[in-house]
Coordinates of C-alpha atoms and ligand atoms in Angstrom, one line a residue:
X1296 CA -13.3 -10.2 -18.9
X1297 CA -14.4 -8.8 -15.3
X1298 CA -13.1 -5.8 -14.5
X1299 CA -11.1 -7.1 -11.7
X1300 CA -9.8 -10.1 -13.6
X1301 CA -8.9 -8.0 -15.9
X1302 CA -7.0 -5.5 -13.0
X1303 CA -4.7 -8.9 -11.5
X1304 CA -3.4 -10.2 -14.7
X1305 CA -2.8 -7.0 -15.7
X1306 CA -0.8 -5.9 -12.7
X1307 CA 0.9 -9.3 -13.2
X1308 CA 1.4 -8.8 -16.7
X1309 CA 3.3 -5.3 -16.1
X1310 CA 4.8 -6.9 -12.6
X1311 CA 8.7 -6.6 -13.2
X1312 CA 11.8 -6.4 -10.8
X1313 CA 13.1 -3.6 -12.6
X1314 CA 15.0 -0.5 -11.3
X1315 CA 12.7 2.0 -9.1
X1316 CA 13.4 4.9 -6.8
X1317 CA 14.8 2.7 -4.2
X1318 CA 18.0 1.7 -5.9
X1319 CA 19.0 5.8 -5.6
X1320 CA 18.9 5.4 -1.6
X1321 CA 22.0 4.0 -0.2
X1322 CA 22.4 2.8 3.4
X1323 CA 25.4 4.3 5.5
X1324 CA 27.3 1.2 6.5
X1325 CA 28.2 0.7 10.1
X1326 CA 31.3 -1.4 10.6
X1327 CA 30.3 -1.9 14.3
X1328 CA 26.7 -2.4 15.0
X1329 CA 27.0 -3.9 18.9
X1330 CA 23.8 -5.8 18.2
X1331 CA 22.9 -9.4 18.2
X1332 CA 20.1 -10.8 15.6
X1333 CA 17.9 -12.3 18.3
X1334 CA 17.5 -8.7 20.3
X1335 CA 15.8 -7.4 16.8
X1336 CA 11.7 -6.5 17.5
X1337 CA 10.5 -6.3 14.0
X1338 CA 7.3 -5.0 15.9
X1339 CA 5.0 -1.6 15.2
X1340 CA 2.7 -0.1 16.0
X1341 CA 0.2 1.3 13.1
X1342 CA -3.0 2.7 12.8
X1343 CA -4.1 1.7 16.4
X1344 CA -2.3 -1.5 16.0
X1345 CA 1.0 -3.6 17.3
X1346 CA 1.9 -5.7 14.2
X1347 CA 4.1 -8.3 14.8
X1348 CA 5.8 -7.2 11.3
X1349 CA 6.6 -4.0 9.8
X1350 CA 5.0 -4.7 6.4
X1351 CA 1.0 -5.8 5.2
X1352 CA -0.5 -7.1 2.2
X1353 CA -2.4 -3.8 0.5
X1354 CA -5.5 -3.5 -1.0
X1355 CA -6.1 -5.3 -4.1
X1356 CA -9.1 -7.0 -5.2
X1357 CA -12.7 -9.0 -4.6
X1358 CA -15.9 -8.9 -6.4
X1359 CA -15.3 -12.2 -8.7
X1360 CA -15.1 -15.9 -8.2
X1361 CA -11.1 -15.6 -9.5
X1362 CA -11.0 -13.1 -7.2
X1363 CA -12.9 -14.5 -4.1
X1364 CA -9.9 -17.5 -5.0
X1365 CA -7.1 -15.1 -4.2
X1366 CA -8.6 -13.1 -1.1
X1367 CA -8.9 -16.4 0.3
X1368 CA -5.3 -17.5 -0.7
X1369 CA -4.0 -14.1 0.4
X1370 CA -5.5 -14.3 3.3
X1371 CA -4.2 -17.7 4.3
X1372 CA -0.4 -16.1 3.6
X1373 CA -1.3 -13.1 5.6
X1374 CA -2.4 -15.3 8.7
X1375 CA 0.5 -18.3 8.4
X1376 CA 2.6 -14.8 8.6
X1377 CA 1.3 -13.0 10.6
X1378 CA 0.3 -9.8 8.6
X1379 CA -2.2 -7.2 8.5
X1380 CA -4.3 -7.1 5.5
X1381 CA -6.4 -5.2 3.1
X1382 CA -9.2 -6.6 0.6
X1383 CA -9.8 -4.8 -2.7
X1384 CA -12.7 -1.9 -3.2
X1385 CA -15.3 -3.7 -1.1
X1386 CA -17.4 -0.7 -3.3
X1387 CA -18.6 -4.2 -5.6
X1388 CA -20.3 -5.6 -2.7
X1389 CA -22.2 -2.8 -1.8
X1390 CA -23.9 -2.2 -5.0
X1391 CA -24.3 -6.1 -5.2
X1392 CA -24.4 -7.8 -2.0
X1393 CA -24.3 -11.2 -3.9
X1394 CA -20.3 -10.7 -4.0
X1395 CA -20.0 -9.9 -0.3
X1396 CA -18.3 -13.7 -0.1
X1397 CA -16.3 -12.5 -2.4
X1398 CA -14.2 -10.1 0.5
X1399 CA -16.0 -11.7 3.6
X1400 CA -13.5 -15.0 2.8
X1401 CA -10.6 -12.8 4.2
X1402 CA -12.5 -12.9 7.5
X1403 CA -13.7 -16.6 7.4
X1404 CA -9.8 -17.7 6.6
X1405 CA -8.1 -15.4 9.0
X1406 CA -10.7 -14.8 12.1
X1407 CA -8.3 -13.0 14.0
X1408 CA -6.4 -11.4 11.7
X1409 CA -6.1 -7.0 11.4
X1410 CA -8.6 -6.9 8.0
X1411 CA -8.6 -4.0 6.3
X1412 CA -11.8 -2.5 4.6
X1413 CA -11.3 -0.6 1.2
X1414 CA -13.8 2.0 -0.4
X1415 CA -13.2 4.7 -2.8
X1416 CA -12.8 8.4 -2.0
X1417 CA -16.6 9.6 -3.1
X1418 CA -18.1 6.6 -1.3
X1419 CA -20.9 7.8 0.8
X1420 CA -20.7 7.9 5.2
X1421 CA -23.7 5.0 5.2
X1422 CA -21.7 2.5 2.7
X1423 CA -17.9 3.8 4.5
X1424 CA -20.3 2.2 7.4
X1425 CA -21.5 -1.1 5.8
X1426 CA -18.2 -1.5 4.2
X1427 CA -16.7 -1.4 7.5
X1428 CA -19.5 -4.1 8.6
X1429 CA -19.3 -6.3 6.4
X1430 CA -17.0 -9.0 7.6
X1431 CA -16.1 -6.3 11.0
X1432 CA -13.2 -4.8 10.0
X1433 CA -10.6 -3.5 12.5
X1434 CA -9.6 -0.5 10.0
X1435 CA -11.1 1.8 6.9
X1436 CA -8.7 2.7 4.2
X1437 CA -10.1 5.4 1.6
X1438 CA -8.1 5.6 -1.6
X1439 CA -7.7 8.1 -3.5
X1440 CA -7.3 7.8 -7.3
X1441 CA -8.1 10.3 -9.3
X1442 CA -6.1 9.8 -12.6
X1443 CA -7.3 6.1 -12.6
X1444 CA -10.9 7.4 -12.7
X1445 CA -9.9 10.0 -15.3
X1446 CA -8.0 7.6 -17.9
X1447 CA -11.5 5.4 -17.6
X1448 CA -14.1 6.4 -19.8
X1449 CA -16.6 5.4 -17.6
X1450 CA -14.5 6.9 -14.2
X1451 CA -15.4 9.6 -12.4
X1452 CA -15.1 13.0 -13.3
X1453 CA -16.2 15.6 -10.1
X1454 CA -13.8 15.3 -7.2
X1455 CA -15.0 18.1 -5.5
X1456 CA -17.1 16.2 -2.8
X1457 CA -13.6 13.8 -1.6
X1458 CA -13.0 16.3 1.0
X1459 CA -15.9 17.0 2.6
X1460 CA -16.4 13.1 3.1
X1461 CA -13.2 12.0 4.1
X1462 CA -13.7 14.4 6.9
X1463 CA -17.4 13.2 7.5
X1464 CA -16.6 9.2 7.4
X1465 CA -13.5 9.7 9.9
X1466 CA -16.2 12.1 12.2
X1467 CA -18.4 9.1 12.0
X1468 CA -17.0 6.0 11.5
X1469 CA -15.3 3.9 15.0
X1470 CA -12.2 2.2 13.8
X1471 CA -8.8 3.6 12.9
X1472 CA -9.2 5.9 8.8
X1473 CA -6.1 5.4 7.0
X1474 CA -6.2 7.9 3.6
X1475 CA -4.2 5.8 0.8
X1476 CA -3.3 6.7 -2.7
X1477 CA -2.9 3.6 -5.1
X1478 CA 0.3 4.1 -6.3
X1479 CA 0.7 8.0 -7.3
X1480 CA 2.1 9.3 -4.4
X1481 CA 1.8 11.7 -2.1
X1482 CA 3.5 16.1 -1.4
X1483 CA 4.0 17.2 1.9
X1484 CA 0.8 19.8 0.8
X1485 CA -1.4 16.8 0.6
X1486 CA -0.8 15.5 3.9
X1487 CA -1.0 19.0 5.5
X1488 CA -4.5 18.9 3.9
X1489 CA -5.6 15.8 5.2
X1490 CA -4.1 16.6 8.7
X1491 CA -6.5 19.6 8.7
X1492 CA -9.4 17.2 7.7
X1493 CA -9.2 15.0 10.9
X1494 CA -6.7 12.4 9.3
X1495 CA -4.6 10.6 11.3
X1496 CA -2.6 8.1 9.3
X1497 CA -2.1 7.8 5.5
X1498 CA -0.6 5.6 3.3
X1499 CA 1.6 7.5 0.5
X1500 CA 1.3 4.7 -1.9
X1501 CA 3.5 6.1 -4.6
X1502 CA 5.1 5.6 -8.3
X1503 CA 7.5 2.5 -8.5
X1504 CA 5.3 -0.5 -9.3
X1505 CA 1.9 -0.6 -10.3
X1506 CA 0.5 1.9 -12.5
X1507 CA -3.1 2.3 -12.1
X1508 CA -3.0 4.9 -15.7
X1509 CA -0.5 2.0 -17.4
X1510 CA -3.3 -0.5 -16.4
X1511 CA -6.4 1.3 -17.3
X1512 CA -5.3 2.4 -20.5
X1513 CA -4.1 -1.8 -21.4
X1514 CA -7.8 -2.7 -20.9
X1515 CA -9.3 -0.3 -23.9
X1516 CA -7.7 -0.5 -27.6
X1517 CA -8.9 3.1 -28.1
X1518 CA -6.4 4.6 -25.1
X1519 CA -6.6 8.0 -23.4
X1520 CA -3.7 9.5 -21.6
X1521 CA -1.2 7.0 -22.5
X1522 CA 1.4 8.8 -22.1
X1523 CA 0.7 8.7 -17.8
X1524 CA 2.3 5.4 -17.5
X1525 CA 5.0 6.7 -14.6
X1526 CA 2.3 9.7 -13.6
X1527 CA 2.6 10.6 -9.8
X1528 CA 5.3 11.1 -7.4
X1529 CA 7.2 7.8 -6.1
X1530 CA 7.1 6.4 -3.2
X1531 CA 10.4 7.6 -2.3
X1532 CA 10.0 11.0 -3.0
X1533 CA 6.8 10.8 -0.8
X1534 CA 8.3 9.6 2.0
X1535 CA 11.0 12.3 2.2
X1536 CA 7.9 15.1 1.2
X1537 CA 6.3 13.5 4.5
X1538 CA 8.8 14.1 6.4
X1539 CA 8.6 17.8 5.5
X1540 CA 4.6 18.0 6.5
X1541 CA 4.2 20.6 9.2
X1542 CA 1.6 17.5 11.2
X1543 CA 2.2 14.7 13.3
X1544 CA 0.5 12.3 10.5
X1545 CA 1.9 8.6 10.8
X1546 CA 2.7 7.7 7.6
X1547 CA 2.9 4.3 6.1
X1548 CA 4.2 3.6 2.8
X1549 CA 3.7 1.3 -0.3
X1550 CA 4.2 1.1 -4.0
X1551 CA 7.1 -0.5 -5.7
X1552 CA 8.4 -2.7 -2.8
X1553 CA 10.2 -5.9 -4.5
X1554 CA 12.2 -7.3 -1.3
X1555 CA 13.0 -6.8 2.2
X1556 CA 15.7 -4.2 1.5
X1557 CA 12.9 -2.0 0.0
X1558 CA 10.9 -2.5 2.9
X1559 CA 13.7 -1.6 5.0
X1560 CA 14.3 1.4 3.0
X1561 CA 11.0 2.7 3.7
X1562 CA 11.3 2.3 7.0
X1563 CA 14.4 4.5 7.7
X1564 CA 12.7 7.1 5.8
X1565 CA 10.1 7.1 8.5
X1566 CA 7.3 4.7 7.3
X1567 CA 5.7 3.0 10.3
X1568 CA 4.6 0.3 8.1
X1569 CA 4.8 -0.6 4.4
X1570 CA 2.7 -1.7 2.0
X1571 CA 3.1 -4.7 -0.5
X1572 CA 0.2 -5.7 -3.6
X1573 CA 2.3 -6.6 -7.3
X1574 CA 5.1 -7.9 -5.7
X1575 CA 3.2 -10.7 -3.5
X1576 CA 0.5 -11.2 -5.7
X1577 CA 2.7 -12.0 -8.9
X1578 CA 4.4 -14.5 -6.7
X1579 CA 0.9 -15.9 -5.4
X1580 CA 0.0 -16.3 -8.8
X1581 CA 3.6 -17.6 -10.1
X1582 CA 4.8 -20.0 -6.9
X1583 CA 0.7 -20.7 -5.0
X1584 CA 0.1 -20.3 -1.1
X1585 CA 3.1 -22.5 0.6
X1586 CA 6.1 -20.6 -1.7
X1587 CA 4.1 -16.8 -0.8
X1588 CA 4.2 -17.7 3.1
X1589 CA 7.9 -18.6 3.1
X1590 CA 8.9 -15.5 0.9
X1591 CA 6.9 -13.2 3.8
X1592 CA 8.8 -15.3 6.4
X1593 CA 12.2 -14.7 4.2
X1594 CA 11.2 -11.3 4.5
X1595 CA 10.9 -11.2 8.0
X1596 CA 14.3 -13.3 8.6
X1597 CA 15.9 -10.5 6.3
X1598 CA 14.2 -8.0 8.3
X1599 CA 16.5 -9.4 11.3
X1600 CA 19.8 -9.2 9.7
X1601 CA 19.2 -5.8 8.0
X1602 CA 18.3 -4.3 11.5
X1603 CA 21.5 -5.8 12.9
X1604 CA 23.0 -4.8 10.1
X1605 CA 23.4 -1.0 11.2
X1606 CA 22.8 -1.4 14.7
X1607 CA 19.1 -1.3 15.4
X1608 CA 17.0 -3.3 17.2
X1609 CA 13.4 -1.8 16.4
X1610 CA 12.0 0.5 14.2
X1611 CA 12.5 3.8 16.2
X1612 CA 16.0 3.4 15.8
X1613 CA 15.9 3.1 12.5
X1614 CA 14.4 5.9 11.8
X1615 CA 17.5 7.7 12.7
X1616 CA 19.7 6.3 9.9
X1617 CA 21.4 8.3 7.7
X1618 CA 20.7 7.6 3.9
X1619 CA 22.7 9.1 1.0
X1620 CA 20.7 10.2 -2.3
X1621 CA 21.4 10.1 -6.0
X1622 CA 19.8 10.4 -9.5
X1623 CA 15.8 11.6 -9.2
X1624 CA 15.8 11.3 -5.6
X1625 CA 18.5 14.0 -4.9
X1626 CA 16.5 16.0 -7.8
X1627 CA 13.4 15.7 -6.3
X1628 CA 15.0 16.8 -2.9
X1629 CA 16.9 19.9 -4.7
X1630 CA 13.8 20.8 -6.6
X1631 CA 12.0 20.5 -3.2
X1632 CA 14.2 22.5 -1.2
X1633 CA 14.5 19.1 0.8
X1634 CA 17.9 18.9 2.9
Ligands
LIG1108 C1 -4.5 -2.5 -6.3 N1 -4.6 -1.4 -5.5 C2 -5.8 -1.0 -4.9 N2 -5.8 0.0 -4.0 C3 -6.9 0.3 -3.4 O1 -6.9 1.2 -2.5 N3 -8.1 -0.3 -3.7 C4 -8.2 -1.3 -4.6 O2 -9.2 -1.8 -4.9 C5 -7.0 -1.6 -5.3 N4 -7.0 -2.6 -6.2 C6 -5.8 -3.1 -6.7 C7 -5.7 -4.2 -7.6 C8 -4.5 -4.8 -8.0 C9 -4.5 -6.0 -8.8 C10 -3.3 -4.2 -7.5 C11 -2.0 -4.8 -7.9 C12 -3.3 -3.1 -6.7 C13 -3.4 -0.5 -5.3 C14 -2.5 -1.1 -4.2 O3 -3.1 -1.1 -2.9 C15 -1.2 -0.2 -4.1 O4 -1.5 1.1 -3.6 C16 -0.4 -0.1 -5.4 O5 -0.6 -1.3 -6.2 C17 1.1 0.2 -5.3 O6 1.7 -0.9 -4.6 P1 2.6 -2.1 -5.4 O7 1.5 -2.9 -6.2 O8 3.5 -1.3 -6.3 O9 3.2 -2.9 -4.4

């Protein structure tokens, strides 16, 4: 099977609602919010953007007819909702540009829509730029993915140039850079570094849902680092390690984000915007187009009432909520020196 075939229904396959990071952050209650549900502005502003939502469909695939089939469909959701959106690695159209339509339908289905370009870390300043050509996208994310690459036989092996051109691309390139891991997380150190690189906005993208290593290793019976399944940091503990970075770096989150109330999480732990690929591709591929638009709309509607909920009527003001930890979250914050 195609490579990225083989990545969707494998990210389907291990899709589950199960217990993450999330469920150890609790919300303070407040018995008297003095808001009303219709003076709620879900509205944010993210990498250069105002989004009419808090939350965007991530990065996730291209570069095969099944694949083409679900840009397309995701990009109809995104647009009947509203929502930014990211294509997969465009990387497959670059080396072939017979697969181009294979991203470029995101484009044709939502023409004004904020599209997202997606290349790897080592990609080269000229192919960042015909990435970002290639159906005119309004943003560049770079992801950064090291232990994916590693568990691959065939995956890279020298990192040593990531730096040097995540620092040239951003120099060169004339839309908004977002840096994004794929579901390993991110430390407070990391963000530093990529501060000091010219980075302005990153997406922690952190342990909770899909697992790049778990994925990998489920294409291959001979399997290397199996034991990496739940490698990384998650996306919780990122998002409290970004609040600890010495920079100004706007931080938008993904990885393990099942519901609103995730989303909403995220977002009182200082996320501008969050990130959503398993969780709205599984239900693409369970429920079709029509079900995945209302669920994002649901989403939005629950948005409303969880704002109210403790008094907030945009996103600044949540990001003054007060959150009690438990279990690995108040570990990681111990073990962190995190207050
Ligand atoms: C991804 N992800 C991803 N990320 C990226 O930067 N480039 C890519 O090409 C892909 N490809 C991809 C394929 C599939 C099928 C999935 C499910 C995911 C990673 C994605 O953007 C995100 O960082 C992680 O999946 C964590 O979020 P979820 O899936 O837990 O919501």
């Amino acid at each position: 099977m195609n490579r990225k075939d083989e990545h969707v229904s494998l990210a389907k396959a291990f899709h589950d609602k199960q217990k993450n990071e999330f469920d150890f952050v609790r919300v303070i209650h407040n018995p008297l919010p003095q808001t009303a549900v219709a003076d709620v502005d879900l509205s944010t502003q993210a990498a250069g953007f105002t989004l009419s939502s808090p939350f965007y469909i991530n990065a996730m695939t291209g570069g095969s007819e099944k694949t083409k089939k679900i840009n397309q469909n995701l990009a109809i959701v995104a647009r009947e909702a509203d929502l930014m959106i990211a294509t997969g690695s465009v990387s497959a159209a670059l080396k072939d540009p017979s697969l181009a339509d294979t991203y470029t339908i995101v484009r044709q289905e939502y023409p004004h829509g904020k599209i997202i370009a997606n290349i790897g870390a080592g990609t080269s300043v000229e192919r960042a730029q015909e990435a970002i050509r290639l159906f005119h996208a309004d943003a560049l994310q770079i992801h950064l993915n090291a232990p994916q690459e590693l568990v691959m036989p065939e995956g890279d092996r020298d990192f040593t140039n990531w730096k040097a051109l995540i620092q040239e691309i951003h120099t060169a390139i004339d839309v908004p850079l977002i840096v994004k891991e794929v579901g390993f997380g991110m430390t407070r150190e990391t963000i530093n570094d990529l501060a000091s690189l010219g980075v302005h906005t990153v997406d922690i993208s952190g342990r909770s849902g899909t697992s790049f290593t778990q994925i990998e290793n489920a294409r291959r019976s001979k399997r290397e680092l199996n034991y990496l399944a739940d490698w990384g940091q998650s996306t919780v503990a990122s998002l409290l390690e970004a609040n600890e970075a010495d920079t100004s770096m706007e931080i938008l989150a993904s990885g393990g984000i099942r519901n609103a109330y995730d989303i909403f999480k995220a977002l009182c732990l200082g996320a501008k915007a969050v990130g959503t690929s398993g969780t709205v591709l599984t239900h693409l591929m369970n429920h079709g187009v029509e079900e995945t638009i209302m669920l994002m709309k649901q989403w939005q509607e629950e948005l409303r009432l969880l704002y109210t909920m403790v008094g907030a009527t945009n996103i600044a003001t949540l990001h003054q909520q007060s959150l009690i930890f438990s279990g690995p979250v108040k570990d990681w914050c111990e073990a962190r020196g995190i207050d």
